[in-house]
Amino acid sequence: MPIMATSAIPREETDRPIISSLSVDDRSISKSFLRRIPTFTSNHQRRRRVASDNPLRPARRTSFSRDVGHAAAETFLLTRLSFKLLRYLGVGYRWITKFLALGCYALLLMPGFLQVAYYYYFSTQVRRSVVYGEQPRNRLDLYLPLNISEPKPVVAFVTGGAWIIGYKAWGALLSQRLAERGIIVACIDYRNFPQGTISDMINDASQGISFICNSVIEYGAGAHIASCALLNQAIKESGDGESATWSVSQLKAYVGTSGGYNMLNLVDHFHGRGLYRSIFLSIMEGEQSLEKFSPEVMLQDPSVRRAVSLLPHIILLHGTADYSIPSDASKTFADVLQRVGAQVKLILYEGKTHTDLFLQDPLRGDTDELLRDILAVIHAGDIITLAKDEVAPLNRRLVPELMLKMARKISPF
């Protein structure tokens, strides 16, 4: 799960795309929220945007029949893709056991999921399914703070899901927590396999980031997909001036959480975990494309070294007990980034699994280490806001401790 940062929303100008270029220099951060820079919106995009509703304006009440119709259409799409996916997967004991474990896992965490779902569907602070492109699933959800009359940081959130089950609503809990701290969050949906392959996913994520940069943004988080989109954009900008609809300079930071960045090293690991080699290679468009979609490998190519200087500050977060993607994936990526001269920081969470950071810990309430560290990145240089974060009230518990412990033991991730 990656997070990136770009622009702030200025007072009384939310209907115009204004982007702040945020540098890592602490002295310039507070001023840069108010600085305007040119946008990259084409005339065609601008005409479409003017004709559409501004996602930051107060939500208008939609009809119940429209909501039901939208939910039915998404349910039909997901059902159709699920059956198509089953044809790829076949019937294997690993998938059957993981499916059963997933069902039990979700049942144990259901008290928390229901509360998050209520917020997602009924809160006036959530703008669901804002269209950012013309492809299927080119939608994003906006989570807004109560007060958007002042400049706010913006997080572009690309959720993970093993390239197969990624969905924008998976980020609802973290997005709610960030919105409560005065941060605008845009959760980007994208085509999953078999609806699309890795190129489609990266293109969707890049287009979603472009929409946010030109309509909303300031900060950005599906670690592999977002890292590929970020590196591809940096390579474009370091080349022959290829036209672009957004710029890496509009991002303050990239936060990659529990991500994999070298697909060559993960093929066998994923196969042993149930993401079979044939499926994984289909997602990655063949074995010959693994290097192309491995940021760690791409950065070591001398021909892309010029792009390194354009990259924003990179923060990698990973639990040491993560079995879905070992923490070594972030360690080796951080080493490569340091070697080529990028600004990188690695934070490891001792004993944390893949789902501890995203689900169990936030549902537990109390101290949320992942939220704390993401807020530290977003509010870097803002001493007053950082002080407020330190004394902010703890989040309330959403799931009893016994159910959280049982869910952790049977988690298929």
Coordinates of C-alpha atoms in Angstrom, one line a residue:
M1 CA 0.0 0.0 0.0
P2 CA 1.7 3.2 -1.1
I3 CA 0.9 6.9 -0.2
M4 CA 2.0 10.0 -2.1
A5 CA 1.7 13.7 -1.4
T6 CA 1.0 16.6 -3.7
S7 CA -1.2 19.7 -3.1
A8 CA -3.3 21.6 -0.7
I9 CA -6.8 23.0 -1.2
P10 CA -6.7 26.8 -0.8
R11 CA -9.5 28.8 0.8
E12 CA -12.4 29.8 -1.5
E13 CA -10.7 28.4 -4.6
T14 CA -11.7 24.7 -4.4
D15 CA -13.3 24.9 -7.9
R16 CA -9.9 25.6 -9.6
P17 CA -7.1 23.1 -9.8
I18 CA -4.3 24.5 -7.7
I19 CA -1.3 22.4 -6.9
S20 CA 1.4 23.1 -4.3
S21 CA 5.0 21.9 -5.0
L22 CA 6.1 20.5 -1.6
S23 CA 9.8 20.1 -1.1
V24 CA 11.5 18.1 1.6
D25 CA 13.1 21.2 3.0
D26 CA 11.3 21.8 6.2
R27 CA 11.6 25.6 5.9
S28 CA 9.6 25.6 2.6
I29 CA 6.8 23.2 3.5
S30 CA 4.4 25.6 5.2
K31 CA 4.8 28.2 2.5
S32 CA 4.5 25.7 -0.4
F33 CA 1.0 24.8 0.6
L34 CA -0.2 28.1 -0.8
R35 CA 2.1 28.3 -3.9
R36 CA 0.4 27.9 -7.3
I37 CA 2.2 26.0 -10.0
P38 CA 1.0 25.3 -13.6
T39 CA -1.3 22.3 -14.0
F40 CA -0.9 19.8 -16.8
T41 CA -4.6 19.5 -17.8
S42 CA -5.4 19.2 -21.5
N43 CA -8.2 21.2 -23.0
H44 CA -10.2 18.1 -23.4
Q45 CA -9.7 17.2 -19.8
R46 CA -10.6 20.7 -18.7
R47 CA -13.8 20.8 -20.7
R48 CA -14.9 17.5 -19.1
R49 CA -14.0 18.7 -15.6
V50 CA -15.9 21.9 -15.9
A51 CA -18.9 20.0 -17.0
S52 CA -18.7 17.6 -14.0
D53 CA -19.4 18.2 -10.4
N54 CA -16.6 19.4 -8.2
P55 CA -15.9 16.5 -5.8
L56 CA -15.0 18.9 -3.0
R57 CA -18.3 20.8 -3.0
P58 CA -21.0 19.8 -0.5
A59 CA -22.5 16.4 -1.3
R60 CA -26.0 16.5 -2.9
R61 CA -28.4 13.8 -1.7
T62 CA -28.6 11.1 -4.2
S63 CA -31.7 8.9 -4.8
F64 CA -31.9 5.6 -3.1
S65 CA -32.7 3.9 -6.4
R66 CA -29.5 5.4 -7.9
D67 CA -27.4 4.1 -5.0
V68 CA -28.9 0.6 -5.3
G69 CA -28.3 0.6 -9.1
H70 CA -24.7 1.6 -8.6
A71 CA -24.2 -1.1 -5.9
A72 CA -25.9 -3.7 -8.1
A73 CA -23.7 -2.8 -11.1
E74 CA -20.5 -3.1 -9.1
T75 CA -21.7 -6.4 -7.5
F76 CA -22.4 -7.8 -11.0
L77 CA -19.0 -6.7 -12.2
L78 CA -17.1 -8.2 -9.2
T79 CA -19.1 -11.5 -9.5
R80 CA -18.4 -11.8 -13.2
L81 CA -14.7 -11.2 -12.7
S82 CA -14.6 -13.7 -9.8
F83 CA -16.0 -16.5 -11.9
K84 CA -13.5 -15.6 -14.7
L85 CA -10.7 -15.7 -12.1
L86 CA -11.8 -19.1 -10.9
R87 CA -11.3 -20.4 -14.5
Y88 CA -7.6 -19.3 -14.2
L89 CA -7.1 -20.6 -10.7
G90 CA -8.7 -24.0 -11.1
V91 CA -9.4 -25.9 -7.9
G92 CA -6.4 -26.3 -5.7
Y93 CA -6.1 -27.1 -2.0
R94 CA -4.1 -23.9 -1.3
W95 CA -6.9 -21.7 -2.7
I96 CA -9.6 -23.7 -1.0
T97 CA -7.9 -23.5 2.4
K98 CA -7.1 -19.8 2.0
F99 CA -10.7 -19.1 0.9
L100 CA -12.1 -20.8 4.0
A101 CA -9.6 -19.0 6.2
L102 CA -10.5 -15.7 4.6
G103 CA -14.2 -16.3 5.4
C104 CA -13.5 -17.1 9.0
Y105 CA -11.1 -14.1 9.2
A106 CA -13.7 -11.7 7.9
L107 CA -16.4 -13.1 10.2
L108 CA -14.2 -12.5 13.3
L109 CA -13.6 -8.9 12.2
M110 CA -17.1 -8.3 11.1
P111 CA -18.0 -6.0 14.1
G112 CA -15.4 -3.6 12.9
F113 CA -16.1 -4.0 9.2
L114 CA -19.8 -3.1 9.8
Q115 CA -18.9 0.1 11.6
V116 CA -16.4 1.1 8.8
A117 CA -19.0 0.2 6.2
Y118 CA -21.6 2.4 7.8
Y119 CA -19.2 5.4 7.7
Y120 CA -18.3 4.6 4.1
Y121 CA -21.8 4.5 2.8
F122 CA -23.6 7.1 5.0
S123 CA -21.0 9.7 6.0
T124 CA -21.4 13.0 4.2
Q125 CA -17.6 13.4 4.3
V126 CA -17.1 10.5 1.8
R127 CA -17.5 11.1 -2.0
R128 CA -17.8 7.7 -3.5
S129 CA -16.9 6.6 -7.0
V130 CA -15.7 9.9 -8.5
V131 CA -14.9 9.2 -12.1
Y132 CA -11.2 9.9 -13.1
G133 CA -11.0 8.1 -16.4
E134 CA -12.9 6.2 -19.1
Q135 CA -11.8 2.6 -18.4
P136 CA -13.8 0.2 -16.1
R137 CA -13.1 0.8 -12.5
N138 CA -11.6 4.3 -13.1
R139 CA -13.2 5.6 -10.0
L140 CA -11.8 7.0 -6.7
D141 CA -13.3 7.7 -3.3
L142 CA -12.7 11.1 -1.6
Y143 CA -12.5 11.3 2.2
L144 CA -12.9 14.9 3.4
P145 CA -12.2 16.6 6.7
L146 CA -15.0 18.5 8.4
N147 CA -13.4 21.8 7.5
I148 CA -12.0 22.3 4.0
S149 CA -12.0 26.1 3.9
E150 CA -8.3 26.1 4.8
P151 CA -5.3 24.5 3.0
K152 CA -5.2 20.7 3.6
P153 CA -2.7 18.0 2.7
V154 CA -3.9 15.4 0.2
V155 CA -3.1 11.7 0.2
A156 CA -3.3 9.7 -3.0
F157 CA -4.0 6.2 -1.7
V158 CA -3.5 3.1 -4.0
T159 CA -4.6 0.1 -2.0
G160 CA -3.0 -3.4 -2.5
G161 CA -4.7 -6.7 -3.1
A162 CA -2.2 -9.1 -4.8
W163 CA -3.1 -7.6 -8.2
I164 CA -6.3 -9.6 -8.0
I165 CA -8.6 -8.4 -5.1
G166 CA -7.5 -4.7 -4.9
Y167 CA -10.5 -2.3 -4.3
K168 CA -10.7 1.3 -3.3
A169 CA -13.0 0.6 -0.3
W170 CA -10.2 -1.4 1.4
G171 CA -8.6 1.9 2.4
A172 CA -11.7 3.2 4.2
L173 CA -10.5 2.6 7.7
L174 CA -7.1 4.4 7.3
S175 CA -8.7 7.1 5.2
Q176 CA -11.3 7.8 7.9
R177 CA -8.5 8.1 10.5
L178 CA -6.5 10.5 8.2
A179 CA -9.6 12.6 7.4
E180 CA -10.3 12.9 11.1
R181 CA -6.8 14.5 11.4
G182 CA -7.6 17.1 8.8
I183 CA -6.2 15.3 5.7
I184 CA -8.0 14.8 2.3
V185 CA -7.6 11.2 1.1
A186 CA -8.3 10.0 -2.4
C187 CA -8.5 6.2 -2.7
I188 CA -7.8 5.1 -6.3
D189 CA -9.5 2.1 -7.8
Y190 CA -8.0 0.3 -10.7
R191 CA -8.5 -2.7 -12.9
N192 CA -7.5 -6.0 -11.3
F193 CA -6.5 -9.3 -13.0
P194 CA -8.1 -10.8 -15.1
Q195 CA -9.9 -7.6 -16.1
G196 CA -6.4 -6.1 -16.8
T197 CA -2.7 -6.9 -16.5
I198 CA 0.0 -5.0 -14.6
S199 CA 0.4 -2.4 -17.4
D200 CA -3.3 -1.6 -17.1
M201 CA -3.1 -1.3 -13.4
I202 CA -0.1 1.1 -13.5
N203 CA -1.8 3.2 -16.2
D204 CA -5.0 3.4 -14.1
A205 CA -3.0 4.4 -11.0
S206 CA -1.0 7.0 -12.9
Q207 CA -4.2 8.5 -14.4
G208 CA -5.8 8.6 -11.0
I209 CA -2.8 10.5 -9.6
S210 CA -3.0 12.9 -12.5
F211 CA -6.7 13.6 -11.8
I212 CA -5.9 14.2 -8.1
C213 CA -2.9 16.5 -9.0
N214 CA -5.1 18.5 -11.4
S215 CA -8.2 18.6 -9.3
V216 CA -7.5 18.0 -5.6
I217 CA -3.9 16.9 -4.4
E218 CA -0.9 16.9 -2.0
Y219 CA 0.2 13.5 -0.6
G220 CA 0.3 9.9 -2.0
A221 CA 0.2 5.2 -0.8
G222 CA -0.6 -0.6 -3.5
A223 CA 3.0 -0.3 -3.0
H224 CA 4.2 -2.1 -6.1
I225 CA 1.7 -0.5 -8.6
A226 CA 2.3 3.0 -7.2
S227 CA 6.1 2.6 -7.1
C228 CA 6.0 1.5 -10.8
A229 CA 3.8 4.5 -11.7
L230 CA 6.1 6.9 -9.8
L231 CA 9.3 5.5 -11.4
N232 CA 7.7 5.5 -14.9
Q233 CA 6.7 9.1 -14.5
A234 CA 10.2 10.1 -13.3
I235 CA 11.7 8.3 -16.4
K236 CA 9.4 10.1 -18.7
E237 CA 10.3 13.5 -17.2
S238 CA 14.1 12.8 -17.3
G239 CA 13.8 11.9 -21.0
D240 CA 13.0 13.9 -24.1
G241 CA 10.2 16.0 -22.6
E242 CA 7.4 13.5 -23.2
S243 CA 4.0 15.1 -22.6
A244 CA 2.6 14.3 -19.2
T245 CA -0.6 15.2 -17.2
W246 CA 1.2 15.3 -13.8
S247 CA 4.7 15.7 -12.5
V248 CA 6.7 14.0 -9.9
S249 CA 7.6 17.4 -8.5
Q250 CA 4.0 17.7 -7.3
L251 CA 4.5 14.9 -4.8
K252 CA 6.0 15.5 -1.4
A253 CA 6.6 11.9 -0.5
Y254 CA 6.0 8.3 -1.4
V255 CA 5.1 5.9 1.4
G256 CA 5.2 2.2 0.5
T257 CA 3.8 -0.2 3.0
S258 CA 4.5 -3.9 3.0
G259 CA 5.3 -3.8 -0.7
G260 CA 7.3 -6.0 -3.1
Y261 CA 9.7 -4.2 -5.5
N262 CA 11.6 -7.1 -7.2
M263 CA 9.2 -9.5 -8.9
L264 CA 12.1 -11.8 -10.0
N265 CA 12.8 -12.6 -6.3
L266 CA 9.1 -13.1 -5.4
V267 CA 7.8 -15.5 -8.1
D268 CA 8.7 -18.7 -6.1
H269 CA 7.5 -17.1 -2.8
F270 CA 4.1 -16.2 -4.2
H271 CA 3.8 -19.7 -5.8
G272 CA 4.4 -21.2 -2.4
R273 CA 1.8 -18.9 -0.9
G274 CA -0.9 -19.9 -3.4
L275 CA -0.5 -17.3 -6.1
Y276 CA 0.6 -19.8 -8.7
R277 CA 3.4 -19.1 -11.1
S278 CA 1.2 -19.3 -14.2
I279 CA -1.3 -16.8 -12.7
F280 CA 1.5 -14.4 -11.5
L281 CA 3.2 -14.5 -14.9
S282 CA -0.1 -13.8 -16.6
I283 CA -0.6 -10.7 -14.4
M284 CA 3.0 -9.6 -15.1
E285 CA 2.6 -10.1 -18.9
G286 CA 5.1 -12.9 -19.1
E287 CA 8.4 -13.8 -17.5
Q288 CA 10.3 -11.5 -19.9
S289 CA 8.5 -8.5 -18.3
L290 CA 9.4 -9.2 -14.7
E291 CA 12.4 -6.8 -14.8
K292 CA 10.3 -4.1 -16.4
F293 CA 7.9 -4.2 -13.5
S294 CA 10.5 -4.4 -10.8
P295 CA 11.4 -0.9 -9.6
E296 CA 14.4 -2.3 -7.7
V297 CA 15.9 -3.8 -10.9
M298 CA 15.0 -0.8 -13.0
L299 CA 16.8 1.6 -10.7
Q300 CA 20.1 -0.3 -11.3
D301 CA 19.9 0.3 -15.0
P302 CA 22.3 3.2 -15.8
S303 CA 19.9 4.5 -18.5
V304 CA 17.4 5.5 -15.8
R305 CA 19.8 7.1 -13.3
R306 CA 18.8 10.6 -14.4
A307 CA 15.3 9.9 -13.1
V308 CA 16.5 9.2 -9.5
S309 CA 17.1 12.9 -8.8
L310 CA 13.4 13.6 -9.6
L311 CA 12.0 11.1 -7.1
P312 CA 10.4 12.5 -4.0
H313 CA 11.3 11.4 -0.5
I314 CA 10.6 7.7 -0.2
I315 CA 9.5 6.0 3.0
L316 CA 9.2 2.2 3.2
L317 CA 7.2 0.6 6.0
H318 CA 7.2 -3.2 6.7
G319 CA 6.4 -5.6 9.4
T320 CA 9.1 -8.1 10.3
A321 CA 6.6 -11.0 10.6
D322 CA 5.0 -10.4 7.3
Y323 CA 4.7 -13.7 5.5
S324 CA 2.7 -12.4 2.4
I325 CA 5.7 -10.3 1.3
P326 CA 8.9 -10.7 3.5
S327 CA 10.3 -7.5 5.0
D328 CA 13.5 -8.3 3.1
A329 CA 11.7 -6.9 0.0
S330 CA 11.7 -3.4 1.5
K331 CA 15.2 -3.8 3.0
T332 CA 16.8 -4.6 -0.4
F333 CA 14.8 -1.9 -2.2
A334 CA 15.9 0.7 0.4
D335 CA 19.6 -0.5 -0.1
V336 CA 19.3 0.0 -3.9
L337 CA 17.6 3.4 -3.4
Q338 CA 20.4 4.6 -1.1
R339 CA 23.1 3.2 -3.5
V340 CA 21.7 5.2 -6.4
G341 CA 21.4 8.4 -4.4
A342 CA 17.6 8.6 -3.7
Q343 CA 16.2 9.9 -0.4
V344 CA 14.9 6.9 1.5
K345 CA 13.9 5.9 5.0
L346 CA 13.1 2.4 6.1
I347 CA 10.9 1.7 9.1
L348 CA 10.4 -1.9 10.3
Y349 CA 7.7 -3.0 12.8
E350 CA 9.0 -5.8 15.0
G351 CA 6.7 -8.8 15.0
K352 CA 4.0 -7.2 12.9
T353 CA 2.3 -9.3 10.1
H354 CA 0.9 -8.1 6.8
T355 CA -2.6 -7.5 8.3
D356 CA -1.5 -6.2 11.7
L357 CA -0.6 -2.9 10.2
F358 CA -3.7 -2.5 8.0
L359 CA -6.4 -4.2 10.0
Q360 CA -5.8 -5.6 13.5
D361 CA -4.0 -2.6 14.9
P362 CA -6.4 0.0 13.6
L363 CA -9.4 -2.1 14.7
R364 CA -7.9 -2.4 18.1
G365 CA -7.8 1.3 18.7
D366 CA -5.3 2.6 21.2
T367 CA -1.9 3.3 19.6
D368 CA -1.7 2.9 15.8
E369 CA 2.0 2.8 14.7
L370 CA 1.3 2.9 11.0
L371 CA -1.0 5.9 11.4
R372 CA 1.5 7.7 13.6
D373 CA 4.3 7.3 11.1
I374 CA 2.2 8.3 8.1
L375 CA 1.1 11.4 9.9
A376 CA 4.7 12.2 10.7
V377 CA 5.5 12.2 7.0
I378 CA 2.5 14.3 6.0
H379 CA 3.0 16.9 8.8
A380 CA 6.8 16.9 8.5
G381 CA 8.1 20.5 9.3
D382 CA 4.8 21.6 10.8
I383 CA 5.7 21.7 14.5
I384 CA 2.3 22.8 15.7
T385 CA 0.4 20.1 13.9
L386 CA 2.9 17.4 14.9
A387 CA 2.4 18.5 18.6
K388 CA -1.4 18.2 18.1
D389 CA -0.9 14.7 16.7
E390 CA 1.0 13.7 19.8
V391 CA -1.9 14.6 22.2
A392 CA -4.8 13.6 19.9
P393 CA -7.3 11.2 21.6
L394 CA -6.8 7.5 21.0
N395 CA -9.1 5.8 18.5
R396 CA -11.8 3.7 20.0
R397 CA -11.8 -0.1 19.8
L398 CA -13.9 -1.6 17.1
V399 CA -13.4 -5.3 17.7
P400 CA -12.9 -7.2 21.0
E401 CA -9.4 -8.3 21.7
L402 CA -10.1 -12.1 21.7
M403 CA -11.6 -11.9 18.2
L404 CA -8.6 -9.9 17.0
K405 CA -6.2 -12.5 18.4
M406 CA -8.2 -15.4 16.8
A407 CA -8.3 -13.5 13.5
R408 CA -4.6 -13.0 13.5
K409 CA -4.0 -16.7 13.9
I410 CA -6.1 -17.8 11.0
S411 CA -5.4 -14.9 8.7
P412 CA -4.6 -16.2 5.2
F413 CA -2.3 -13.2 4.4

